Amino acid sequence: RGLCVMLRHFAGQAQASSVGGIRSAPPSLMQLTKIDLSGNGQITDDTVADLCHTLQHPSTGASLRHSLRDLSVRSCMKLKARSALELQSFVMHIRDAGRGGSESGGL
């Protein structure tokens, strides 16, 4: 869950810096290309769900979603079917957003 808090924090800083049309934070601040949680024994379904919801959120996840190219949760022994459902929902969200004429995300 600490990862999601950190992602929301940085996304909030980037948004706050662009208020008033003046952008003081460099665009590269939100360029996250890979999240590799492979083999992490502490990752749970709740963590994956929180991450997927954070990345799907229109205001906090948009810039992250467009730069993210790889998300791996392989060999995380605590993950069950809920994680697969959350990840599938996330991928479908990105695919549908890409079809809607907006920038397509990674993954």
N, CA, C and O atoms as a MOPAC input file, in Angstrom:
PM7 MOZYME 1SCF
protein

 N      0.81900 1    -1.20000 1     0.00000 1
 C      0.00000 1     0.00000 1     0.00000 1
 C      0.86100 1     1.26200 1     0.00000 1
 O      0.42100 1     2.32500 1    -0.43800 1
 N      2.06900 1     1.13600 1     0.48600 1
 C      2.96600 1     2.28300 1     0.48700 1
 C      3.26100 1     2.78600 1    -0.91800 1
 O      3.42400 1     3.98700 1    -1.13500 1
 N      3.32900 1     1.85800 1    -1.87300 1
 C      3.56300 1     2.24300 1    -3.26600 1
 C      2.43000 1     3.12600 1    -3.77100 1
 O      2.68400 1     4.14200 1    -4.41700 1
 N      1.19200 1     2.75800 1    -3.49000 1
 C      0.04000 1     3.53400 1    -3.96300 1
 C     -0.00800 1     4.90900 1    -3.32000 1
 O     -0.35600 1     5.89200 1    -3.97500 1
 N      0.33700 1     4.98400 1    -2.04800 1
 C      0.39000 1     6.27700 1    -1.35800 1
 C      1.44400 1     7.16600 1    -2.01000 1
 O      1.21400 1     8.35500 1    -2.22800 1
 N      2.60000 1     6.58300 1    -2.32000 1
 C      3.66800 1     7.33500 1    -2.97400 1
 C      3.23700 1     7.80800 1    -4.36300 1
 O      3.48200 1     8.95700 1    -4.72900 1
 N      2.59900 1     6.93400 1    -5.13400 1
 C      2.14300 1     7.30800 1    -6.47500 1
 C      1.11700 1     8.44200 1    -6.40600 1
 O      1.18500 1     9.39100 1    -7.18700 1
 N      0.16600 1     8.34200 1    -5.46800 1
 C     -0.84000 1     9.40700 1    -5.31700 1
 C     -0.18400 1    10.71600 1    -4.88300 1
 O     -0.59400 1    11.79200 1    -5.31800 1
 N      0.82700 1    10.62500 1    -4.03100 1
 C      1.53400 1    11.82100 1    -3.56300 1
 C      2.21000 1    12.54300 1    -4.73100 1
 O      2.03700 1    13.75000 1    -4.90400 1
 N      2.97700 1    11.80400 1    -5.52500 1
 C      3.66800 1    12.42300 1    -6.65500 1
 C      2.69900 1    12.92800 1    -7.71300 1
 O      2.93400 1    13.97400 1    -8.31900 1
 N      1.61200 1    12.19500 1    -7.94200 1
 C      0.60000 1    12.64300 1    -8.90100 1
 C     -0.05300 1    13.92900 1    -8.40200 1
 O     -0.33800 1    14.82700 1    -9.19400 1
 N     -0.29000 1    14.02200 1    -7.10500 1
 C     -0.87100 1    15.23500 1    -6.52100 1
 C      0.06500 1    16.41800 1    -6.62800 1
 O     -0.38900 1    17.54000 1    -6.85400 1
 N      1.36300 1    16.19700 1    -6.47000 1
 C      2.33500 1    17.27600 1    -6.61200 1
 C      2.36800 1    17.79700 1    -8.03900 1
 O      2.45100 1    19.00400 1    -8.26400 1
 N      2.30300 1    16.89100 1    -8.99800 1
 C      2.33400 1    17.29900 1   -10.40500 1
 C      1.08300 1    18.09600 1   -10.75000 1
 O      1.15400 1    19.07200 1   -11.49700 1
 N     -0.06600 1    17.68300 1   -10.20800 1
 C     -1.31000 1    18.40800 1   -10.46600 1
 C     -1.26600 1    19.78500 1    -9.82800 1
 O     -1.66100 1    20.77100 1   -10.45000 1
 N     -0.79400 1    19.86200 1    -8.59900 1
 C     -0.74600 1    21.14100 1    -7.89000 1
 C      0.18400 1    22.11800 1    -8.59700 1
 O     -0.06700 1    23.32300 1    -8.60200 1
 N      1.24700 1    21.61000 1    -9.18800 1
 C      2.19600 1    22.49600 1    -9.85600 1
 C      1.67000 1    23.02900 1   -11.18000 1
 O      2.19200 1    24.01100 1   -11.70700 1
 N      0.62800 1    22.38100 1   -11.72500 1
 C      0.10200 1    22.84200 1   -13.01000 1
 C     -1.12900 1    23.73100 1   -12.84100 1
 O     -1.74500 1    24.10500 1   -13.83900 1
 N     -1.50200 1    24.07800 1   -11.62200 1
 C     -2.64600 1    24.95000 1   -11.37500 1
 C     -2.34500 1    26.33900 1   -11.91800 1
 O     -1.24200 1    26.85300 1   -11.72900 1
 N     -3.30400 1    26.94200 1   -12.58100 1
 C     -3.12800 1    28.27800 1   -13.12100 1
 C     -2.41800 1    28.30100 1   -14.45200 1
 O     -2.02000 1    29.36300 1   -14.92900 1
 N     -2.25400 1    27.13000 1   -15.06400 1
 C     -1.62400 1    27.06900 1   -16.38200 1
 C     -0.11200 1    27.13700 1   -16.34800 1
 O      0.53600 1    27.03400 1   -17.38900 1
 N      0.45900 1    27.30900 1   -15.16800 1
 C      1.91400 1    27.36400 1   -15.04500 1
 C      2.37900 1    26.03500 1   -14.48800 1
 O      1.96600 1    25.62400 1   -13.40300 1
 N      3.21900 1    25.38400 1   -15.21800 1
 C      3.69700 1    24.06300 1   -14.80200 1
 C      5.13600 1    24.18800 1   -14.33900 1
 O      6.03900 1    24.43000 1   -15.14000 1
 N      5.34700 1    24.01900 1   -13.02500 1
 C      6.69900 1    24.16100 1   -12.50300 1
 C      7.41800 1    22.82100 1   -12.37500 1
 O      8.64700 1    22.78000 1   -12.33000 1
 N      6.66000 1    21.72700 1   -12.31600 1
 C      7.30000 1    20.42100 1   -12.20900 1
 C      7.59800 1    19.88600 1   -13.60300 1
 O      6.76300 1    20.00700 1   -14.50000 1
 N      8.75000 1    19.30900 1   -13.79500 1
 C      9.05900 1    18.76900 1   -15.11900 1
 C      8.13800 1    17.60800 1   -15.45500 1
 O      7.80100 1    16.82000 1   -14.57100 1
 N      7.71500 1    17.48200 1   -16.72700 1
 C      6.84000 1    16.39500 1   -17.11800 1
 C      7.42900 1    15.02300 1   -16.82700 1
 O      6.68700 1    14.06400 1   -16.61500 1
 N      8.74300 1    14.92000 1   -16.81600 1
 C      9.38600 1    13.63300 1   -16.57900 1
 C      9.18700 1    13.14100 1   -15.15300 1
 O      9.48300 1    11.98300 1   -14.85900 1
 N      8.69200 1    13.99400 1   -14.26100 1
 C      8.44900 1    13.60700 1   -12.88100 1
 C      7.52100 1    12.40400 1   -12.80800 1
 O      7.67400 1    11.56300 1   -11.92300 1
 N      6.56900 1    12.30800 1   -13.71500 1
 C      5.57700 1    11.24800 1   -13.66200 1
 C      5.82200 1    10.15600 1   -14.69700 1
 O      4.89200 1     9.42900 1   -15.04700 1
 N      7.03100 1    10.02500 1   -15.18700 1
 C      7.35600 1     8.99700 1   -16.17400 1
 C      7.75500 1     7.71100 1   -15.46600 1
 O      8.93500 1     7.47200 1   -15.20800 1
 N      6.77600 1     6.90000 1   -15.15900 1
 C      7.02300 1     5.59500 1   -14.54400 1
 C      6.79200 1     4.54500 1   -15.62000 1
 O      5.67500 1     4.41300 1   -16.12000 1
 N      7.81500 1     3.80400 1   -15.98100 1
 C      7.68300 1     2.85600 1   -17.08900 1
 C      7.52600 1     1.41300 1   -16.63800 1
 O      7.04000 1     0.58200 1   -17.40400 1
 N      7.93000 1     1.09400 1   -15.40200 1
 C      7.87900 1    -0.30000 1   -14.96700 1
 C      7.59000 1    -0.39600 1   -13.47600 1
 O      8.17700 1     0.32300 1   -12.66700 1
 N      6.67900 1    -1.29200 1   -13.12900 1
 C      6.44000 1    -1.66000 1   -11.74000 1
 C      6.65000 1    -3.16700 1   -11.66800 1
 O      5.86400 1    -3.93400 1   -12.22500 1
 N      7.68900 1    -3.58400 1   -10.99400 1
 C      8.01200 1    -5.00800 1   -10.89600 1
 C      7.90300 1    -5.45400 1    -9.44100 1
 O      8.76800 1    -5.15800 1    -8.61700 1
 N      6.83500 1    -6.16300 1    -9.14800 1
 C      6.59800 1    -6.67400 1    -7.80100 1
 C      6.80400 1    -8.18500 1    -7.74900 1
 O      6.36800 1    -8.84000 1    -6.80200 1
 N      7.45800 1    -8.73200 1    -8.75200 1
 C      7.66500 1   -10.17700 1    -8.88300 1
 C      8.29900 1   -10.77500 1    -7.63400 1
 O      9.25700 1   -10.23700 1    -7.08100 1
 N      7.74100 1   -11.89600 1    -7.20700 1
 C      8.31600 1   -12.63600 1    -6.09400 1
 C      8.15600 1   -11.98400 1    -4.73500 1
 O      8.70700 1   -12.47900 1    -3.75200 1
 N      7.42000 1   -10.89400 1    -4.65400 1
 C      7.23600 1   -10.20300 1    -3.38300 1
 C      6.22300 1   -10.96800 1    -2.54000 1
 O      5.04900 1   -11.04200 1    -2.90100 1
 N      6.65700 1   -11.52500 1    -1.44400 1
 C      5.80700 1   -12.32900 1    -0.57100 1
 C      4.81900 1   -11.52500 1     0.24700 1
 O      3.94900 1   -12.10100 1     0.90000 1
 N      4.93100 1   -10.20500 1     0.22500 1
 C      4.02600 1    -9.37000 1     1.01100 1
 C      2.86200 1    -8.81600 1     0.19200 1
 O      1.92200 1    -8.26400 1     0.76300 1
 N      2.90500 1    -8.95000 1    -1.12300 1
 C      1.85600 1    -8.41900 1    -1.98100 1
 C      0.60300 1    -9.27300 1    -1.82600 1
 O      0.65900 1   -10.50000 1    -1.91300 1
 N     -0.53400 1    -8.60500 1    -1.59200 1
 C     -1.81300 1    -9.29600 1    -1.43500 1
 C     -2.80400 1    -8.80500 1    -2.48900 1
 O     -2.52200 1    -7.86700 1    -3.23400 1
 N     -3.95100 1    -9.44500 1    -2.53800 1
 C     -5.01000 1    -9.02300 1    -3.45600 1
 C     -5.42600 1    -7.58100 1    -3.19100 1
 O     -5.69700 1    -6.83200 1    -4.13000 1
 N     -5.47800 1    -7.18700 1    -1.92400 1
 C     -5.84800 1    -5.80900 1    -1.58600 1
 C     -4.84000 1    -4.81100 1    -2.15600 1
 O     -5.22000 1    -3.74100 1    -2.63200 1
 N     -3.56300 1    -5.16300 1    -2.10700 1
 C     -2.51900 1    -4.29300 1    -2.64200 1
 C     -2.66000 1    -4.13700 1    -4.15300 1
 O     -2.56200 1    -3.02600 1    -4.67300 1
 N     -2.88600 1    -5.23200 1    -4.85100 1
 C     -3.05500 1    -5.18900 1    -6.30100 1
 C     -4.30400 1    -4.38600 1    -6.65800 1
 O     -4.28500 1    -3.59100 1    -7.59700 1
 N     -5.38600 1    -4.59300 1    -5.91500 1
 C     -6.62600 1    -3.83800 1    -6.17000 1
 C     -6.39300 1    -2.34400 1    -5.96800 1
 O     -6.83700 1    -1.53200 1    -6.77900 1
 N     -5.70100 1    -1.97900 1    -4.89600 1
 C     -5.41000 1    -0.56800 1    -4.62800 1
 C     -4.55300 1     0.02800 1    -5.74400 1
 O     -4.80400 1     1.15100 1    -6.18200 1
 N     -3.55100 1    -0.70700 1    -6.20400 1
 C     -2.69500 1    -0.23500 1    -7.28500 1
 C     -3.50700 1    -0.03900 1    -8.57000 1
 O     -3.37400 1     0.99000 1    -9.23200 1
 N     -4.33200 1    -1.00200 1    -8.92000 1
 C     -5.14700 1    -0.89700 1   -10.13700 1
 C     -6.10600 1     0.28400 1   -10.05000 1
 O     -6.28300 1     1.00900 1   -11.03000 1
 N     -6.72500 1     0.48600 1    -8.89400 1
 C     -7.65600 1     1.60400 1    -8.72500 1
 C     -6.92800 1     2.93700 1    -8.78400 1
 O     -7.44900 1     3.90500 1    -9.33900 1
 N     -5.72800 1     2.99500 1    -8.21800 1
 C     -4.92400 1     4.21300 1    -8.27600 1
 C     -4.58700 1     4.55200 1    -9.72900 1
 O     -4.68700 1     5.70900 1   -10.14000 1
 N     -4.19300 1     3.55200 1   -10.49400 1
 C     -3.82000 1     3.78600 1   -11.89000 1
 C     -5.02800 1     4.08900 1   -12.77700 1
 O     -4.87700 1     4.71000 1   -13.82900 1
 N     -6.21800 1     3.66100 1   -12.36900 1
 C     -7.42800 1     3.92900 1   -13.14900 1
 C     -8.04900 1     5.27700 1   -12.81500 1
 O     -8.86300 1     5.78900 1   -13.58400 1
 N     -7.68000 1     5.85600 1   -11.68600 1
 C     -8.29200 1     7.12100 1   -11.26200 1
 C     -7.97800 1     8.21400 1   -12.28300 1
 O     -6.81900 1     8.39200 1   -12.65900 1
 N     -8.99700 1     8.94500 1   -12.73400 1
 C     -8.78800 1     9.94600 1   -13.79400 1
 C     -7.76100 1    11.02300 1   -13.45800 1
 O     -6.98500 1    11.42900 1   -14.32300 1
 N     -7.74900 1    11.48300 1   -12.22300 1
 C     -6.85200 1    12.59900 1   -11.91300 1
 C     -5.47200 1    12.15100 1   -11.45800 1
 O     -4.47600 1    12.78000 1   -11.81700 1
 N     -5.38800 1    11.08700 1   -10.68400 1
 C     -4.07000 1    10.70200 1   -10.17000 1
 C     -3.36300 1     9.68700 1   -11.03500 1
 O     -2.13400 1     9.62200 1   -11.01000 1
 N     -4.09000 1     8.88800 1   -11.80300 1
 C     -3.45300 1     7.81900 1   -12.54100 1
 C     -3.17700 1     8.08700 1   -13.99600 1
 O     -2.45400 1     7.31900 1   -14.63100 1
 N     -3.73300 1     9.15900 1   -14.55400 1
 C     -3.64300 1     9.37400 1   -16.00600 1
 C     -2.20900 1     9.44100 1   -16.50800 1
 O     -1.85300 1     8.72200 1   -17.44100 1
 N     -1.38100 1    10.28400 1   -15.91200 1
 C     -0.00600 1    10.41400 1   -16.41500 1
 C      0.79700 1     9.14300 1   -16.16500 1
 O      1.64300 1     8.77100 1   -16.97900 1
 N      0.53900 1     8.48500 1   -15.05700 1
 C      1.23600 1     7.22500 1   -14.77500 1
 C      0.82400 1     6.14600 1   -15.76200 1
 O      1.65900 1     5.39900 1   -16.27300 1
 N     -0.45300 1     6.07900 1   -16.01800 1
 C     -1.00300 1     5.06500 1   -16.90700 1
 C     -0.42800 1     5.18100 1   -18.31400 1
 O     -0.18600 1     4.16600 1   -18.96600 1
 N     -0.20800 1     6.40400 1   -18.78900 1
 C      0.27000 1     6.60100 1   -20.14500 1
 C      1.75400 1     6.30100 1   -20.31000 1
 O      2.20700 1     6.02700 1   -21.42200 1
 N      2.51000 1     6.34900 1   -19.23400 1
 C      3.94100 1     6.04600 1   -19.34700 1
 C      4.25900 1     4.60700 1   -18.96200 1
 O      5.30100 1     4.08300 1   -19.35700 1
 N      3.37900 1     3.95600 1   -18.19800 1
 C      3.63000 1     2.60200 1   -17.71200 1
 C      3.60500 1     1.59400 1   -18.85400 1
 O      2.63700 1     1.53000 1   -19.61200 1
 N      4.66600 1     0.81200 1   -18.97500 1
 C      4.77100 1    -0.17500 1   -20.04100 1
 C      4.83100 1    -1.60600 1   -19.51400 1
 O      4.58000 1    -2.55000 1   -20.26400 1
 N      5.15800 1    -1.77800 1   -18.23900 1
 C      5.31900 1    -3.12400 1   -17.69700 1
 C      4.89300 1    -3.14100 1   -16.23900 1
 O      5.37700 1    -2.35300 1   -15.42600 1
 N      3.98000 1    -4.05300 1   -15.91700 1
 C      3.52200 1    -4.26100 1   -14.54500 1
 C      3.57700 1    -5.75600 1   -14.28900 1
 O      2.86100 1    -6.52100 1   -14.93500 1
 N      4.41100 1    -6.17800 1   -13.36300 1
 C      4.59000 1    -7.60200 1   -13.11500 1
 C      4.31700 1    -7.94800 1   -11.66100 1
 O      4.83700 1    -7.31300 1   -10.74400 1
 N      3.48600 1    -8.97400 1   -11.47300 1
 C      3.21100 1    -9.51400 1   -10.13900 1
 C      3.40500 1   -11.03100 1   -10.15600 1
 O      2.73100 1   -11.76100 1    -9.42800 1
 N      4.32200 1   -11.49100 1   -10.98600 1
 C      4.59300 1   -12.92300 1   -11.09700 1
 C      5.16000 1   -13.48600 1    -9.80100 1
 O      5.92000 1   -12.82700 1    -9.09200 1
 N      4.77800 1   -14.69700 1    -9.51900 1
 C      5.29900 1   -15.46400 1    -8.37500 1
 C      5.06000 1   -14.77600 1    -7.03900 1
 O      5.87400 1   -14.90200 1    -6.12400 1
 N      3.97300 1   -14.06400 1    -6.91800 1
 C      3.56600 1   -13.50500 1    -5.63100 1
 C      2.57600 1   -14.49300 1    -5.02700 1
 O      1.40700 1   -14.52600 1    -5.41000 1
 N      3.04500 1   -15.28200 1    -4.09600 1
 C      2.30600 1   -16.44600 1    -3.60800 1
 C      0.98200 1   -16.13600 1    -2.91200 1
 O      0.10900 1   -17.00100 1    -2.84700 1
 N      0.81600 1   -14.93600 1    -2.39700 1
 C     -0.42200 1   -14.60100 1    -1.68700 1
 C     -1.56000 1   -14.18400 1    -2.61800 1
 O     -2.69800 1   -14.03800 1    -2.17300 1
 N     -1.26600 1   -13.98900 1    -3.90500 1
 C     -2.29400 1   -13.50700 1    -4.82500 1
 C     -3.25900 1   -14.61800 1    -5.20500 1
 O     -2.86400 1   -15.76000 1    -5.43900 1
 N     -4.52000 1   -14.25700 1    -5.26000 1
 C     -5.58300 1   -15.19100 1    -5.61400 1
 C     -6.32600 1   -14.66500 1    -6.83400 1
 O     -5.81400 1   -13.80900 1    -7.55500 1
 N     -7.51700 1   -15.16900 1    -7.06300 1
 C     -8.31300 1   -14.81400 1    -8.24400 1
 C     -8.68400 1   -13.33700 1    -8.27800 1
 O     -8.82500 1   -12.76700 1    -9.36000 1
 N     -8.84400 1   -12.70900 1    -7.12900 1
 C     -9.23800 1   -11.29200 1    -7.11400 1
 C     -8.20800 1   -10.43500 1    -7.84600 1
 O     -8.57200 1    -9.50400 1    -8.56500 1
 N     -6.94100 1   -10.74100 1    -7.66800 1
 C     -5.88900 1    -9.96400 1    -8.34000 1
 C     -6.00700 1   -10.08800 1    -9.85200 1
 O     -5.85200 1    -9.10300 1   -10.57400 1
 N     -6.28100 1   -11.29100 1   -10.32900 1
 C     -6.44100 1   -11.48900 1   -11.76900 1
 C     -7.60900 1   -10.66500 1   -12.28800 1
 O     -7.52000 1   -10.06400 1   -13.35800 1
 N     -8.69600 1   -10.63300 1   -11.54100 1
 C     -9.87200 1    -9.85300 1   -11.93300 1
 C     -9.55700 1    -8.35700 1   -11.95200 1
 O     -9.95200 1    -7.65900 1   -12.88500 1
 N     -8.85900 1    -7.86200 1   -10.94600 1
 C     -8.49200 1    -6.43800 1   -10.87600 1
 C     -7.55400 1    -6.06400 1   -12.02400 1
 O     -7.71800 1    -5.01100 1   -12.64000 1
 N     -6.57700 1    -6.91600 1   -12.31100 1
 C     -5.64500 1    -6.64200 1   -13.40600 1
 C     -6.35100 1    -6.67900 1   -14.75900 1
 O     -6.06100 1    -5.86200 1   -15.63400 1
 N     -7.26900 1    -7.61300 1   -14.93200 1
 C     -8.03500 1    -7.66600 1   -16.17400 1
 C     -8.88400 1    -6.41400 1   -16.33800 1
 O     -8.96500 1    -5.85200 1   -17.42900 1
 N     -9.51200 1    -5.98300 1   -15.26200 1
 C    -10.32200 1    -4.76500 1   -15.30000 1
 C     -9.46500 1    -3.55600 1   -15.66100 1
 O     -9.90100 1    -2.69300 1   -16.42300 1
 N     -8.25400 1    -3.48800 1   -15.12200 1
 C     -7.33200 1    -2.39500 1   -15.41300 1
 C     -6.95200 1    -2.38400 1   -16.89300 1
 O     -6.96600 1    -1.33400 1   -17.53700 1
 N     -6.61400 1    -3.55400 1   -17.42400 1
 C     -6.23900 1    -3.64900 1   -18.84300 1
 C     -7.42500 1    -3.26100 1   -19.72800 1
 O     -7.24800 1    -2.56000 1   -20.72400 1
 N     -8.61700 1    -3.70700 1   -19.37800 1
 C     -9.81300 1    -3.35800 1   -20.15500 1
 C    -10.05600 1    -1.84900 1   -20.10800 1
 O    -10.44900 1    -1.25000 1   -21.10900 1
 N     -9.82500 1    -1.24600 1   -18.96300 1
 C     -9.99100 1     0.19900 1   -18.80900 1
 C     -9.04300 1     0.95200 1   -19.74700 1
 O     -9.44300 1     1.90800 1   -20.41100 1
 N     -7.80200 1     0.51600 1   -19.79000 1
 C     -6.81400 1     1.14800 1   -20.66900 1
 C     -7.20900 1     0.95600 1   -22.13100 1
 O     -7.15000 1     1.89400 1   -22.92600 1
 N     -7.60900 1    -0.25600 1   -22.47600 1
 C     -7.99700 1    -0.54500 1   -23.86600 1
 C     -9.20200 1     0.29900 1   -24.27800 1
 O     -9.22000 1     0.85500 1   -25.37600 1
 N    -10.20200 1     0.39800 1   -23.41500 1
 C    -11.39500 1     1.18500 1   -23.72800 1
 C    -11.07200 1     2.67400 1   -23.84100 1
 O    -11.62800 1     3.37300 1   -24.68800 1
 N    -10.17500 1     3.15200 1   -22.99000 1
 C     -9.77000 1     4.56000 1   -23.05400 1
 C     -9.03900 1     4.83600 1   -24.36800 1
 O     -9.20700 1     5.90300 1   -24.95900 1
 N     -8.23500 1     3.88500 1   -24.82100 1
 C     -7.52200 1     4.02900 1   -26.08700 1
 C     -8.46200 1     4.05600 1   -27.27400 1
 O     -8.21700 1     4.76600 1   -28.25000 1
 N     -9.52600 1     3.29100 1   -27.19800 1
 C    -10.50900 1     3.26100 1   -28.28000 1
 C    -11.36900 1     4.51300 1   -28.29300 1
 O    -11.94200 1     4.87300 1   -29.32200 1
 N    -11.45800 1     5.18000 1   -27.13600 1
 C    -12.29600 1     6.37400 1   -27.03600 1
 C    -11.66100 1     7.61600 1   -27.61900 1
 O    -12.23000 1     8.70200 1   -27.51500 1
 N    -10.50400 1     7.48500 1   -28.22500 1
 C     -9.85600 1     8.61700 1   -28.87700 1
 C     -8.82300 1     9.30700 1   -28.02400 1
 O     -8.10300 1    10.17700 1   -28.51300 1
 N     -8.72900 1     8.93700 1   -26.74300 1
 C     -7.68600 1     9.53600 1   -25.91700 1
 C     -6.40300 1     8.74900 1   -26.13200 1
 O     -6.38900 1     7.70700 1   -26.78700 1
 N     -5.32000 1     9.28000 1   -25.56000 1
 C     -4.04100 1     8.58100 1   -25.70900 1
 C     -4.15700 1     7.17600 1   -25.14600 1
 O     -4.73500 1     6.98100 1   -24.07600 1
 N     -3.63300 1     6.23500 1   -25.82900 1
 C     -3.65400 1     4.88100 1   -25.29300 1
 C     -2.53300 1     4.71500 1   -24.29400 1
 O     -1.44900 1     5.27800 1   -24.44700 1
 N     -2.81400 1     3.93500 1   -23.27200 1
 C     -1.82100 1     3.69600 1   -22.23800 1
 C     -0.87800 1     2.58800 1   -22.65300 1
 O     -0.99300 1     2.02100 1   -23.74000 1
 N      0.03300 1     2.29800 1   -21.79000 1
 C      0.97000 1     1.22800 1   -22.04200 1
 C      0.35600 1    -0.11000 1   -21.72300 1
 O     -0.86500 1    -0.26800 1   -21.73400 1
 N      1.19400 1    -1.05300 1   -21.44300 1
 C      0.81900 1    -2.41200 1   -21.11300 1
 C      0.20300 1    -3.04200 1   -22.32400 1
 O     -0.19500 1    -4.20600 1   -22.28000 1

